[in-house]
XYZ file of C-alpha atoms in Angstrom:
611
model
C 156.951 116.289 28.778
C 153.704 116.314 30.692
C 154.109 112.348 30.818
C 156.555 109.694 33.041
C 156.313 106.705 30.686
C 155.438 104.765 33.650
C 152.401 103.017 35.266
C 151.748 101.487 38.734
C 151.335 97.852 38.743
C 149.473 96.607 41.692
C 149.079 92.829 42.602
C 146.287 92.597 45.069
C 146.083 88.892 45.942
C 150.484 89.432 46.944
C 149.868 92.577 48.042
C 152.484 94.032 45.938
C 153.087 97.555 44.201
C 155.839 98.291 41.383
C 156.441 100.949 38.984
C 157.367 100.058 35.692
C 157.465 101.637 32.222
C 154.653 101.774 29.593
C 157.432 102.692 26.852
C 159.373 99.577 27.423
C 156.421 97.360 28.035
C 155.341 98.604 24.853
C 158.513 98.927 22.577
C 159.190 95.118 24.364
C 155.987 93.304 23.360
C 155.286 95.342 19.935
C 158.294 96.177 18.145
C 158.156 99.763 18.071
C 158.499 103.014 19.855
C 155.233 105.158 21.407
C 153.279 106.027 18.934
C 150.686 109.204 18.734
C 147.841 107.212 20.333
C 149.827 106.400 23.284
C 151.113 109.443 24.249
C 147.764 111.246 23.852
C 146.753 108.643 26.575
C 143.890 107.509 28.505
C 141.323 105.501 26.712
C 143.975 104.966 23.523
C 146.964 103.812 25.967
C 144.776 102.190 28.048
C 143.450 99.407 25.415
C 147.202 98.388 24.629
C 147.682 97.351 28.331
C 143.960 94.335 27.562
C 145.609 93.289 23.946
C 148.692 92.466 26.260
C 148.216 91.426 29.475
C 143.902 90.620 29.211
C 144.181 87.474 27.694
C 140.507 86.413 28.532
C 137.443 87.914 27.830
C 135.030 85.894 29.569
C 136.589 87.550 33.143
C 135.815 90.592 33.889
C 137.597 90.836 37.331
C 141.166 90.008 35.807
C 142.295 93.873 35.399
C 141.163 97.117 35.891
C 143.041 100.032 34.242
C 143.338 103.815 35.559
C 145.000 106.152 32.318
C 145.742 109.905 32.660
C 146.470 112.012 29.631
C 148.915 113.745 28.542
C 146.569 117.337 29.140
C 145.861 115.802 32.405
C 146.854 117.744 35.472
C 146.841 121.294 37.368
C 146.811 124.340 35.563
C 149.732 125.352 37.937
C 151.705 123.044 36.170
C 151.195 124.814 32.782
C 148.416 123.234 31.442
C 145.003 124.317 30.006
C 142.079 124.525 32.504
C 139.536 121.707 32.586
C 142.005 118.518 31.997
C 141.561 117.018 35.145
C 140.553 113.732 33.568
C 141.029 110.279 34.310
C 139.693 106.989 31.916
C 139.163 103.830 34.080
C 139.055 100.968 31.588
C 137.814 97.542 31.967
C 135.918 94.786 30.530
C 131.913 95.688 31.153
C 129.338 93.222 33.347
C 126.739 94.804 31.059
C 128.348 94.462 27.317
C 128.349 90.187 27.185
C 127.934 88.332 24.200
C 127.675 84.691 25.364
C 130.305 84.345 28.310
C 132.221 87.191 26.919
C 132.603 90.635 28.010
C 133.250 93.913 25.674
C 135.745 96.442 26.224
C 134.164 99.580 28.031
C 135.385 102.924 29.862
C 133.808 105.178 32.201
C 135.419 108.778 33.856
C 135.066 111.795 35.748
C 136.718 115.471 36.403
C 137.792 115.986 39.798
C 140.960 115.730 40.561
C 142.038 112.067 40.579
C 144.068 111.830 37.337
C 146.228 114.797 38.748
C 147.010 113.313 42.052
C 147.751 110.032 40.137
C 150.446 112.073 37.653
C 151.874 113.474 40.891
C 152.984 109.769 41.780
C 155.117 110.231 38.860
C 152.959 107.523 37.109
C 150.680 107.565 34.008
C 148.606 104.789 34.673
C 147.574 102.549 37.535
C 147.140 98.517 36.584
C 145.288 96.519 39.172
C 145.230 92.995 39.227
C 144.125 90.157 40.994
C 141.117 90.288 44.245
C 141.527 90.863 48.055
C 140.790 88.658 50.498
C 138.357 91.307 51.667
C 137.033 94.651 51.116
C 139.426 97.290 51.373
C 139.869 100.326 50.738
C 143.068 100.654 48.543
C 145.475 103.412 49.647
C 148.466 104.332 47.408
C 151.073 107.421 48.877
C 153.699 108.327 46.064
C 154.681 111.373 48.457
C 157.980 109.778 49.354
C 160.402 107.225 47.247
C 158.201 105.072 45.118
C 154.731 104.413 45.548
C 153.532 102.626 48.966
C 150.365 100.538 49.291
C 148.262 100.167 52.376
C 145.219 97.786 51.901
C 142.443 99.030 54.753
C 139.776 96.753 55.284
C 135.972 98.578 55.011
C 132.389 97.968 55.202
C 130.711 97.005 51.899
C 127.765 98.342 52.850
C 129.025 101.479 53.532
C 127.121 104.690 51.593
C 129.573 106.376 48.997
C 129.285 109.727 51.016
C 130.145 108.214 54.437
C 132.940 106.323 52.142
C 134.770 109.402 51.321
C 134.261 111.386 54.330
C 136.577 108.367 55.766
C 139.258 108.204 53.085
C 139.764 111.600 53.506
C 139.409 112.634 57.552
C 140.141 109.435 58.713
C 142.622 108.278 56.820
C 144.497 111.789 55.554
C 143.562 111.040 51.621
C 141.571 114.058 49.787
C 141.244 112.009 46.766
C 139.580 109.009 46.330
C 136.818 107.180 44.375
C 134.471 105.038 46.239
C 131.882 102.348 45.399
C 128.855 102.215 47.420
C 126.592 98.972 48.455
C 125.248 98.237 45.232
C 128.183 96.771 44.026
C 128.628 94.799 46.764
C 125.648 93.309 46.114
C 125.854 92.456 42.706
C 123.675 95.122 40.662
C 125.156 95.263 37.102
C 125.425 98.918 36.851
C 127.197 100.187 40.221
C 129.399 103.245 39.527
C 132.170 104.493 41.023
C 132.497 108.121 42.944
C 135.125 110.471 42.941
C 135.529 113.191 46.030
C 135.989 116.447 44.538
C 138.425 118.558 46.673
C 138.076 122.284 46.641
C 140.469 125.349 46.737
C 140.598 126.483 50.846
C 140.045 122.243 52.354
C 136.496 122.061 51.388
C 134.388 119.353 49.265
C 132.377 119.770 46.394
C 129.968 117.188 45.362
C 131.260 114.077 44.264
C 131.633 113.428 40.504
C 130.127 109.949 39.026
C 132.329 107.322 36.743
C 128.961 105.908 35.953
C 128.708 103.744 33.219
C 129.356 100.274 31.932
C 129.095 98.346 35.862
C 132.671 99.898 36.917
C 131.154 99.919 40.585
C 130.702 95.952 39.800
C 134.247 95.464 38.499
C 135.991 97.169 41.942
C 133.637 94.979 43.899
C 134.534 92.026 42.235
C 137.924 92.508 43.159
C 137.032 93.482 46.231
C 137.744 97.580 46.384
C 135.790 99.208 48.321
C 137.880 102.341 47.592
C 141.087 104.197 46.104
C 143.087 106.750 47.545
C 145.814 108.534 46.163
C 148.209 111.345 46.988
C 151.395 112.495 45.803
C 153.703 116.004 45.371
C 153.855 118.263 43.312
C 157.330 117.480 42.821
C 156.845 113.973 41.147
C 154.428 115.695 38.364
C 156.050 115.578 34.898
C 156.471 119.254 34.292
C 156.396 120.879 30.854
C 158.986 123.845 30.258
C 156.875 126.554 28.312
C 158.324 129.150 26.859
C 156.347 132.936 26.272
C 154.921 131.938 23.482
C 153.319 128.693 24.757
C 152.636 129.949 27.689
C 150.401 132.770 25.679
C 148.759 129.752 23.692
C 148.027 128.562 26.982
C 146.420 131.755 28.307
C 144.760 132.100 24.850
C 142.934 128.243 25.304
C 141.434 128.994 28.695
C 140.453 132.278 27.284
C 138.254 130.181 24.781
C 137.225 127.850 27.226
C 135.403 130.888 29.049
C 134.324 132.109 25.747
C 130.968 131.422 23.321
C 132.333 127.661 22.729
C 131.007 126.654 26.151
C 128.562 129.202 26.926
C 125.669 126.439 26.935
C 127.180 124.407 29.686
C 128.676 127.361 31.168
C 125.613 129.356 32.030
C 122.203 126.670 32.129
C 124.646 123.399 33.098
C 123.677 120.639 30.976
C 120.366 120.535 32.531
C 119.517 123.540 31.698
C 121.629 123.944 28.694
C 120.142 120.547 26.966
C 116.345 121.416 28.175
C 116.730 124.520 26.280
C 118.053 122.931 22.987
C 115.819 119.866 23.103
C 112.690 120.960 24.114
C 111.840 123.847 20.814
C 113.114 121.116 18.831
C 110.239 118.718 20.049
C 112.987 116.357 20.891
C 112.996 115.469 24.454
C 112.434 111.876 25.088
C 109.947 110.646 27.635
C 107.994 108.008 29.306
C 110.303 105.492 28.320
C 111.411 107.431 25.004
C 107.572 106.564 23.916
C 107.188 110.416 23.184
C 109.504 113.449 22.710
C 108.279 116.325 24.203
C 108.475 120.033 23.049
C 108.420 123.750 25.147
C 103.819 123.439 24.684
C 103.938 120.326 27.169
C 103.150 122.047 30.433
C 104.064 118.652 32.638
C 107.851 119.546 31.463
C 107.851 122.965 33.197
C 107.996 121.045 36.632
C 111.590 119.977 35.818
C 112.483 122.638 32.798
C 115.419 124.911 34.794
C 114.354 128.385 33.136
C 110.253 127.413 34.908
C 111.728 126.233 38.194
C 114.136 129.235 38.403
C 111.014 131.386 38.075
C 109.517 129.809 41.235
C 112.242 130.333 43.041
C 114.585 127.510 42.906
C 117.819 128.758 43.803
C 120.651 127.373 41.761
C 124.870 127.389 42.728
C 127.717 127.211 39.903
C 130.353 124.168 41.038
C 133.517 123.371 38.999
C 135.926 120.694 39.142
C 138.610 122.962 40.616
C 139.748 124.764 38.430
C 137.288 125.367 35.775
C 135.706 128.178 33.950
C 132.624 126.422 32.706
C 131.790 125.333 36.323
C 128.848 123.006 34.761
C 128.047 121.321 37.886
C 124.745 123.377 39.102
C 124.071 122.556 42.623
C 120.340 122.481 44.213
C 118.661 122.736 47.370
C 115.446 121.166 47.615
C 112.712 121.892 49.535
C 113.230 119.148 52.154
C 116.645 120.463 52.645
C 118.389 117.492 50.510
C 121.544 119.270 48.504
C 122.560 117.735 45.326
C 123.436 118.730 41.891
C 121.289 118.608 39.210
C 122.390 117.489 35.581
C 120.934 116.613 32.329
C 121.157 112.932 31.874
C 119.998 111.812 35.330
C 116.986 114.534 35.484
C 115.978 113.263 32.117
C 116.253 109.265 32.724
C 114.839 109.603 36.732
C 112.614 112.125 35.971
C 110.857 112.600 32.333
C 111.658 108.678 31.802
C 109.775 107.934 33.977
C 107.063 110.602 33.816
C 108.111 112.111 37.443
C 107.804 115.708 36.425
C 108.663 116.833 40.062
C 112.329 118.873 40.332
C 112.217 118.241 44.499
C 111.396 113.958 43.886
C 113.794 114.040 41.178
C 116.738 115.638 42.672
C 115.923 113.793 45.672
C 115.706 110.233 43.235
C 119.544 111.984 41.981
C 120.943 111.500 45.378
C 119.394 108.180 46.367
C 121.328 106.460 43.517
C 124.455 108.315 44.683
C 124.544 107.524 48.069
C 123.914 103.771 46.782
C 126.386 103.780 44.038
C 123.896 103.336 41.318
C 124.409 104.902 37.432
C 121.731 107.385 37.331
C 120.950 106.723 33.718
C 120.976 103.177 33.972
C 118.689 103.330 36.976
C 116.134 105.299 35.874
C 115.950 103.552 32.252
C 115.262 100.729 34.441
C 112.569 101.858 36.359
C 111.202 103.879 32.969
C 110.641 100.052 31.554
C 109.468 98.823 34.568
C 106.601 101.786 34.629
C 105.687 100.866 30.978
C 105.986 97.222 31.430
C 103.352 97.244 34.524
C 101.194 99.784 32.422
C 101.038 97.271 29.837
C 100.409 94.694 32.217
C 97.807 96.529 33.700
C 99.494 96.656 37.354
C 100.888 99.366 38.878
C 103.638 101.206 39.955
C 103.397 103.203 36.551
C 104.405 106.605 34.867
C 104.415 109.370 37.471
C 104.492 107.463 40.678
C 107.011 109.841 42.973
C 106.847 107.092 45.651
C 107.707 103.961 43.223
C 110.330 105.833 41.872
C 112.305 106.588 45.349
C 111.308 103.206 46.747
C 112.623 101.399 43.860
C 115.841 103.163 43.875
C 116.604 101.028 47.679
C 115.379 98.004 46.245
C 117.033 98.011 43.230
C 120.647 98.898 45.077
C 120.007 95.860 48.110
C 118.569 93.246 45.136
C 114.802 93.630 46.712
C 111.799 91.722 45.376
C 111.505 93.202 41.604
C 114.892 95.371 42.608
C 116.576 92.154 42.306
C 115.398 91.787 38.868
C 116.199 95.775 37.496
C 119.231 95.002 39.257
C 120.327 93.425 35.945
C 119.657 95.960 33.583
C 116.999 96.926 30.997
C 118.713 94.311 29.047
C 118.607 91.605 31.603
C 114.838 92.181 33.094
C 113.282 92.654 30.236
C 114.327 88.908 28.997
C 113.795 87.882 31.878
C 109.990 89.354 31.966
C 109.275 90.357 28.629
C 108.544 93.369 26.667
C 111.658 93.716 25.109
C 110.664 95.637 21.794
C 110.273 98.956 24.422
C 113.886 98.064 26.347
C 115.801 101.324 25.324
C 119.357 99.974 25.110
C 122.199 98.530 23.082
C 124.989 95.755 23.602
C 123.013 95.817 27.267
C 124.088 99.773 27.868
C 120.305 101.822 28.462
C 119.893 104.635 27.020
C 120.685 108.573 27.052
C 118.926 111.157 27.558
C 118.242 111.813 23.290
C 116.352 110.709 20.542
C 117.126 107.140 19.319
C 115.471 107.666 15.848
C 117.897 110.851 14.985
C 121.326 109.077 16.309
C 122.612 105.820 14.439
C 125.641 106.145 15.968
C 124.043 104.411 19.083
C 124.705 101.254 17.352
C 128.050 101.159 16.560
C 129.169 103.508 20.136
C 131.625 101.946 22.246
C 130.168 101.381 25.257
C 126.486 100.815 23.850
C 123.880 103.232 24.241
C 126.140 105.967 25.166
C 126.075 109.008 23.481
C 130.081 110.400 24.760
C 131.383 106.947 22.848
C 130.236 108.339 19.258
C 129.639 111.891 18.717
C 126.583 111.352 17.167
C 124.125 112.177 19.593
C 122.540 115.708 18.504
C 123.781 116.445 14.929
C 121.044 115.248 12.931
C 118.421 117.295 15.565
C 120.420 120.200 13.994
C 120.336 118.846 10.018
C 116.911 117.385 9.836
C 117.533 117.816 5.859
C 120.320 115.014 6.475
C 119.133 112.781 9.024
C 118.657 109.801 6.604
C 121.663 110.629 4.193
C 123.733 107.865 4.349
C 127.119 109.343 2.762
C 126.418 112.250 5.043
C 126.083 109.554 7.968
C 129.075 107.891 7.019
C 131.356 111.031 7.230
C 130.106 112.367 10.401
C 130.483 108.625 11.989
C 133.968 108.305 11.645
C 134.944 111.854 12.663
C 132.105 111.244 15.652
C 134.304 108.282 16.571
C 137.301 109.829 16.124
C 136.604 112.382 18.243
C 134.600 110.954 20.882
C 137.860 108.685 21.564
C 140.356 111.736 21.563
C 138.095 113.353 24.162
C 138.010 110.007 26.186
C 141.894 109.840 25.589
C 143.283 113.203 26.407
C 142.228 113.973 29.342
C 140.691 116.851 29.068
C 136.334 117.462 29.443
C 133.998 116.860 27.311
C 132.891 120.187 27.226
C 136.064 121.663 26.186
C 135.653 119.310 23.313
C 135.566 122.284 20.777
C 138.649 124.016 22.147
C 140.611 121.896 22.768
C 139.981 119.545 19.989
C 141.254 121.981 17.036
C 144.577 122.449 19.567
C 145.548 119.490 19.546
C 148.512 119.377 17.059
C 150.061 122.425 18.729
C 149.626 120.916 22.588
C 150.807 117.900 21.834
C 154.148 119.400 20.256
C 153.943 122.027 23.476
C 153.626 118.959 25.694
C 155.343 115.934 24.300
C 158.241 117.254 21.503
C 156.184 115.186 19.046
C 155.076 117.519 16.069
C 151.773 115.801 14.347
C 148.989 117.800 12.131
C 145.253 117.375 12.130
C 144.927 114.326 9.492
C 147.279 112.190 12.471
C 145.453 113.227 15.546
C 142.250 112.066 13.912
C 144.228 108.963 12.705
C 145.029 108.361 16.220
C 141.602 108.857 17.268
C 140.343 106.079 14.844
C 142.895 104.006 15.609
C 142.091 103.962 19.494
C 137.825 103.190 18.325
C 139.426 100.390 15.921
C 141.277 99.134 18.816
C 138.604 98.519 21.044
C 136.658 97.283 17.771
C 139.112 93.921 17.521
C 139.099 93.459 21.223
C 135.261 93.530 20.446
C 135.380 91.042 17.857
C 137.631 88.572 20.039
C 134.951 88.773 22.224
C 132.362 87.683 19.172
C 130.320 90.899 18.626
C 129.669 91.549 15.154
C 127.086 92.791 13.144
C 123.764 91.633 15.220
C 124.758 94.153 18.259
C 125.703 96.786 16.032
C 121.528 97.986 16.416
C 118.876 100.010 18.085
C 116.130 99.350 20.352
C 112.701 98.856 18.633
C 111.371 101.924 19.568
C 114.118 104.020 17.185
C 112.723 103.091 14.135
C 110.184 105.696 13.541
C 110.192 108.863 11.380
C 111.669 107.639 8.373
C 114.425 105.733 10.227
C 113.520 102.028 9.406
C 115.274 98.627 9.624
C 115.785 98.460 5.840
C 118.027 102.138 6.321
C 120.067 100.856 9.067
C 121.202 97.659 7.506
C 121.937 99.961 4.138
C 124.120 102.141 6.677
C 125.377 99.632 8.717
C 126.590 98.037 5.076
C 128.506 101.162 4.143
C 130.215 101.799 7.538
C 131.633 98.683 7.642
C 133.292 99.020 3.991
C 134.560 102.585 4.837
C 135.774 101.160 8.066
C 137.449 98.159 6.326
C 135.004 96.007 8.521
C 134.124 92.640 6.964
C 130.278 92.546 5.913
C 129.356 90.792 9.711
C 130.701 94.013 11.288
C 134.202 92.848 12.362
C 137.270 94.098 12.497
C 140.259 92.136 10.026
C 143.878 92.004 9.995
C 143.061 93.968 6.486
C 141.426 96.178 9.252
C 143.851 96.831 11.594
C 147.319 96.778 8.941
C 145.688 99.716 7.284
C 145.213 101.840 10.143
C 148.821 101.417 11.690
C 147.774 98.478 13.990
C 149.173 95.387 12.349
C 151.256 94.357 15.227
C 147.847 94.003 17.270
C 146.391 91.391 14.353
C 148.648 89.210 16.165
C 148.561 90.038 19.535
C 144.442 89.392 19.039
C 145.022 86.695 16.721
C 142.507 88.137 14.299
């Protein structure tokens, strides 16, 4: 078994720490023994622990959740390269409906989920709020788990953060905050340090999206630490032949399934797919560019690479696909550079400069700001004063690095993008161009081609539903409902196995087919396709009635203004949106039922949710 059963229950207002089981909390409070869900973990484990113990919706503060999966861990320990995934979960600042707060996740590589399993936990629950900010130390390398609560500076960069945790204080895994969340901006992330084979760093890896950064602050963490041995880690015992599936899997994940990531990073990987499509969203997704729109070539990888730019392969250790591409800039300034953030902070908002923008990259960092979310902010804000006849506008290098400060401290209009596409742009105006859904901005794709925005997770996110590029593929079937209905639910499906089982998201199309056989390697539970993607529905159903407790329904399930154009119109979506919900056993407002839930193998939550 590559899982404990148990989870780490920390109290911070008694400053207490206990380990107790998932399995019996589980088999106590619904009736029944694990099911498939729960021991493919993360995300899907994860949402039983807020049908139990949540209770409230209109708190976001009340509990924070840290789930592993069952891939998760060290290929040293038998497993398949690339799972080094961990799934914080938590109630989002940025999805409200009234006083209410949706269910949201956010995650990262590194190596955080395997230092948690070495604890010889699963999961981490933290409740409660300290009496100040601290930095939250856990050591599971003797009996138990200990907890040392540090007090630290707020204010503190996310860099200067982890350089502490781990010098100062002897932990080489942590996640940080930085000072945005400290001062209230809806969409702080959190950080995770990234140790390295031979004592060294790599870049930090971003949990990003959904206001984690604001949740931690709110309960006062400035920072978590873990560490544990080797030891404590649930081992599997493979025989030859598993062990050759093994060495067959990470032979695939070095193979033609992730060759995109693998050799141009997502930055270059996605410039190359979107741009001969005409399909890369700028200037505040008012136009999609193609490969003939010379401004592009100041940020397109394959141009900047011909002038010289010299570009390093990273990996969360270990990793064959080693997407991370890391940068120097001309002023020195070392960063990585990645799709979604060069995208949003630069061809959002119509900064076509690869020095400003990686530059803009490690601004937000430092500060604990969600790239995406920052420079969708500051993409509206160009087009709103453009509008408005003022300026900053499109293309303003200066705006966009000054803005980045005052958005993180709460300064003049910084206080105001502070809250969010969503939040400014009812607060100013101008909300038909405000690219974003249930108060999530946007990715870095075309809103037109990807209905599955509106009924994603998290919002606007494109890893929540995967959705995101099919239809730039099948422009014959981009407005075929039956076809849309069919790749939605296997788009959910497997967007929440992805965010479950700890593995990456690039491995998606390895692993993904594997599944049946790892889990029986891994667990002793035999399963076959049709149940893994049962379990993967399930765990998007889940967070669907924790959704509709919190009173979302069919008005959120929709896109920002600006998506209905070529052929996708208002009439369409509400045709679509009226089909999902029947093949999804929604009622017709877009809510989950107890018919809902009893079908899928959920019934004892109907009660638990009182839906």
């Amino acid at each position: 078994m590559t899982i404990s059963g148990n989870f780490l229950e920390i109290e911070l207002g008694k400053e207490t720490v206990e380990i107790k089981s998932w399995e019996e909390l589980f088999e106590e409070h619904l009736g029944r023994k694990k099911s498939v869900r729960e021991l493919i973990g993360g995300f899907g484990r994860g949402l039983n622990y807020f049908a139990l113990l949540q209770n409230t919706y209109d708190d976001f503060s009340k509990l924070f959740a840290i789930c592993t999966g069952f891939l998760t861990g060290h290929p040293h320990f038998g497993l398949p390269m690339t799972c080094c995934k961990a799934t914080m979960i938590f109630l989002s600042p940025m999805k409200r409906k009234g006083r209410r707060h949706g269910i949201s996740f956010a995650n990262a590589g590194a190596n955080f989920g395997n230092e948690v399993k070495k604890m010889g936990v699963d999961d981490i629950l933290i409740f409660g709020k300290a009496k100040q900010p601290v930095a939250v130390l856990l050591d599971g390398t003797g009996k138990g788990v200990e907890m040392e609560l540090r007090e630290f500076d707020p204010d503190a960069l996310v860099f200067d953060t982890l350089e502490s945790i781990a010098n100062e204080y002897n932990y080489a895994t942590a996640c940080a905050v930085g000072p945005a969340a400290f001062k209230g901006v809806k969409f702080a992330s959190a950080h995770f340090s990234t140790p390295l084979p031979g004592k060294k760093f790599g870049l930090p890896r971003a949990a990003a999206r959904g206001g984690i950064g604001l949740v931690l602050s709110a309960k006062n963490i400035k920072a978590i630490g873990v560490k544990g041995i080797d030891e404590k880690f649930p081992k599997p015992r493979l025989g030859e032949e598993e062990k050759r599936i093994v060495k067959e899997i990470n032979r695939g994940l070095a193979g033609a399934a992730t060759e995109k990531y693998r050799c141009g990073g997502t930055w270059g990987g996605n410039f190359d797919f979107l741009l001969p499509a005409k399909a890369l969203p700028a200037y505040n997704h008012s136009k999609l560019l193609g490969e003939e729109a010379e401004e592009v070539y100041g940020l397109w990888r394959m141009k900047c690479e011909e002038k010289g730019l010299k570009v390093e392969d990273e990996e969360c250790s270990p990793c064959p696909i080693k997407c991370v591409k890391r940068v120097k800039g001309s002023d020195g300034t070392i960063w990585r550079l990645d799709y979604e953030p060069v995208a949003l902070m630069g061809c959002d908002t119509g900064v076509f400069d690869v020095d400003v923008v990686l530059k803009a990259f490690w601004l937000a960092n430092a500060y604990g700001l969600d790239a995406v979310s920052t420079g969708s902010a500051i993409a509206w804000y160009f087009e709103y004063n453009l509008r408005m006849g003022k300026s900053p506008t499109f293309g303003d290098t200066h705006a966009l690095l000054d803005l980045i400060k005052k958005i993180a401290v709460r300064e003049g209009i910084g206080d105001v993008l502070a809250e969010g596409v969503k939040g400014a742009s009812e607060k100013l105006g101008d909300e038909d161009i405000a690219m974003q859904v249930k108060g999530l901005e946007t990715a870095g794709y075309p809103a037109w081609s990807n209905p599955g925005y509106a009924f994603a997770v998290r919002g606007m996110c494109h890893t929540s539903m995967e959705t995101y590029n099919v239809a730039i593929g099948r422009p014959d079937k981009v407005h075929e409902i039956e076809w849309w209905i069919s790749t939605l639910k296997k788009g959910a499906s497997d967007a929440m196995l992805v965010q479950s089982g700890g593995f990456c998201h690039f491995a998606r199309k390895v692993i993904l087919p594997a599944l049946p056989t790892l889990l029986d390697m891994y667990t002793g539970v035999k399963t076959d396709e049709d149940e893994i993607e049962r379990s993967g529905l399930q765990t998007y159903l889940l967070s669907r009635a924790i959704d509709t407790v919190a009173g979302f329904d069919r008005t959120d399930d929709t896109l920002p203004e600006r998506a209905f154009r070529c052929g996708t119109t208002r009439e369409w979506m509400e045709r679509l949106k009226d089909r999902f919900y029947e093949e999804m056993d929604f009622d017709s407002k877009g809510r989950a039922t107890k018919e809902t839930l009893i079908k899928y193998g959920l019934s004892e939550f109907a009660y638990l949710l009182r839906i």
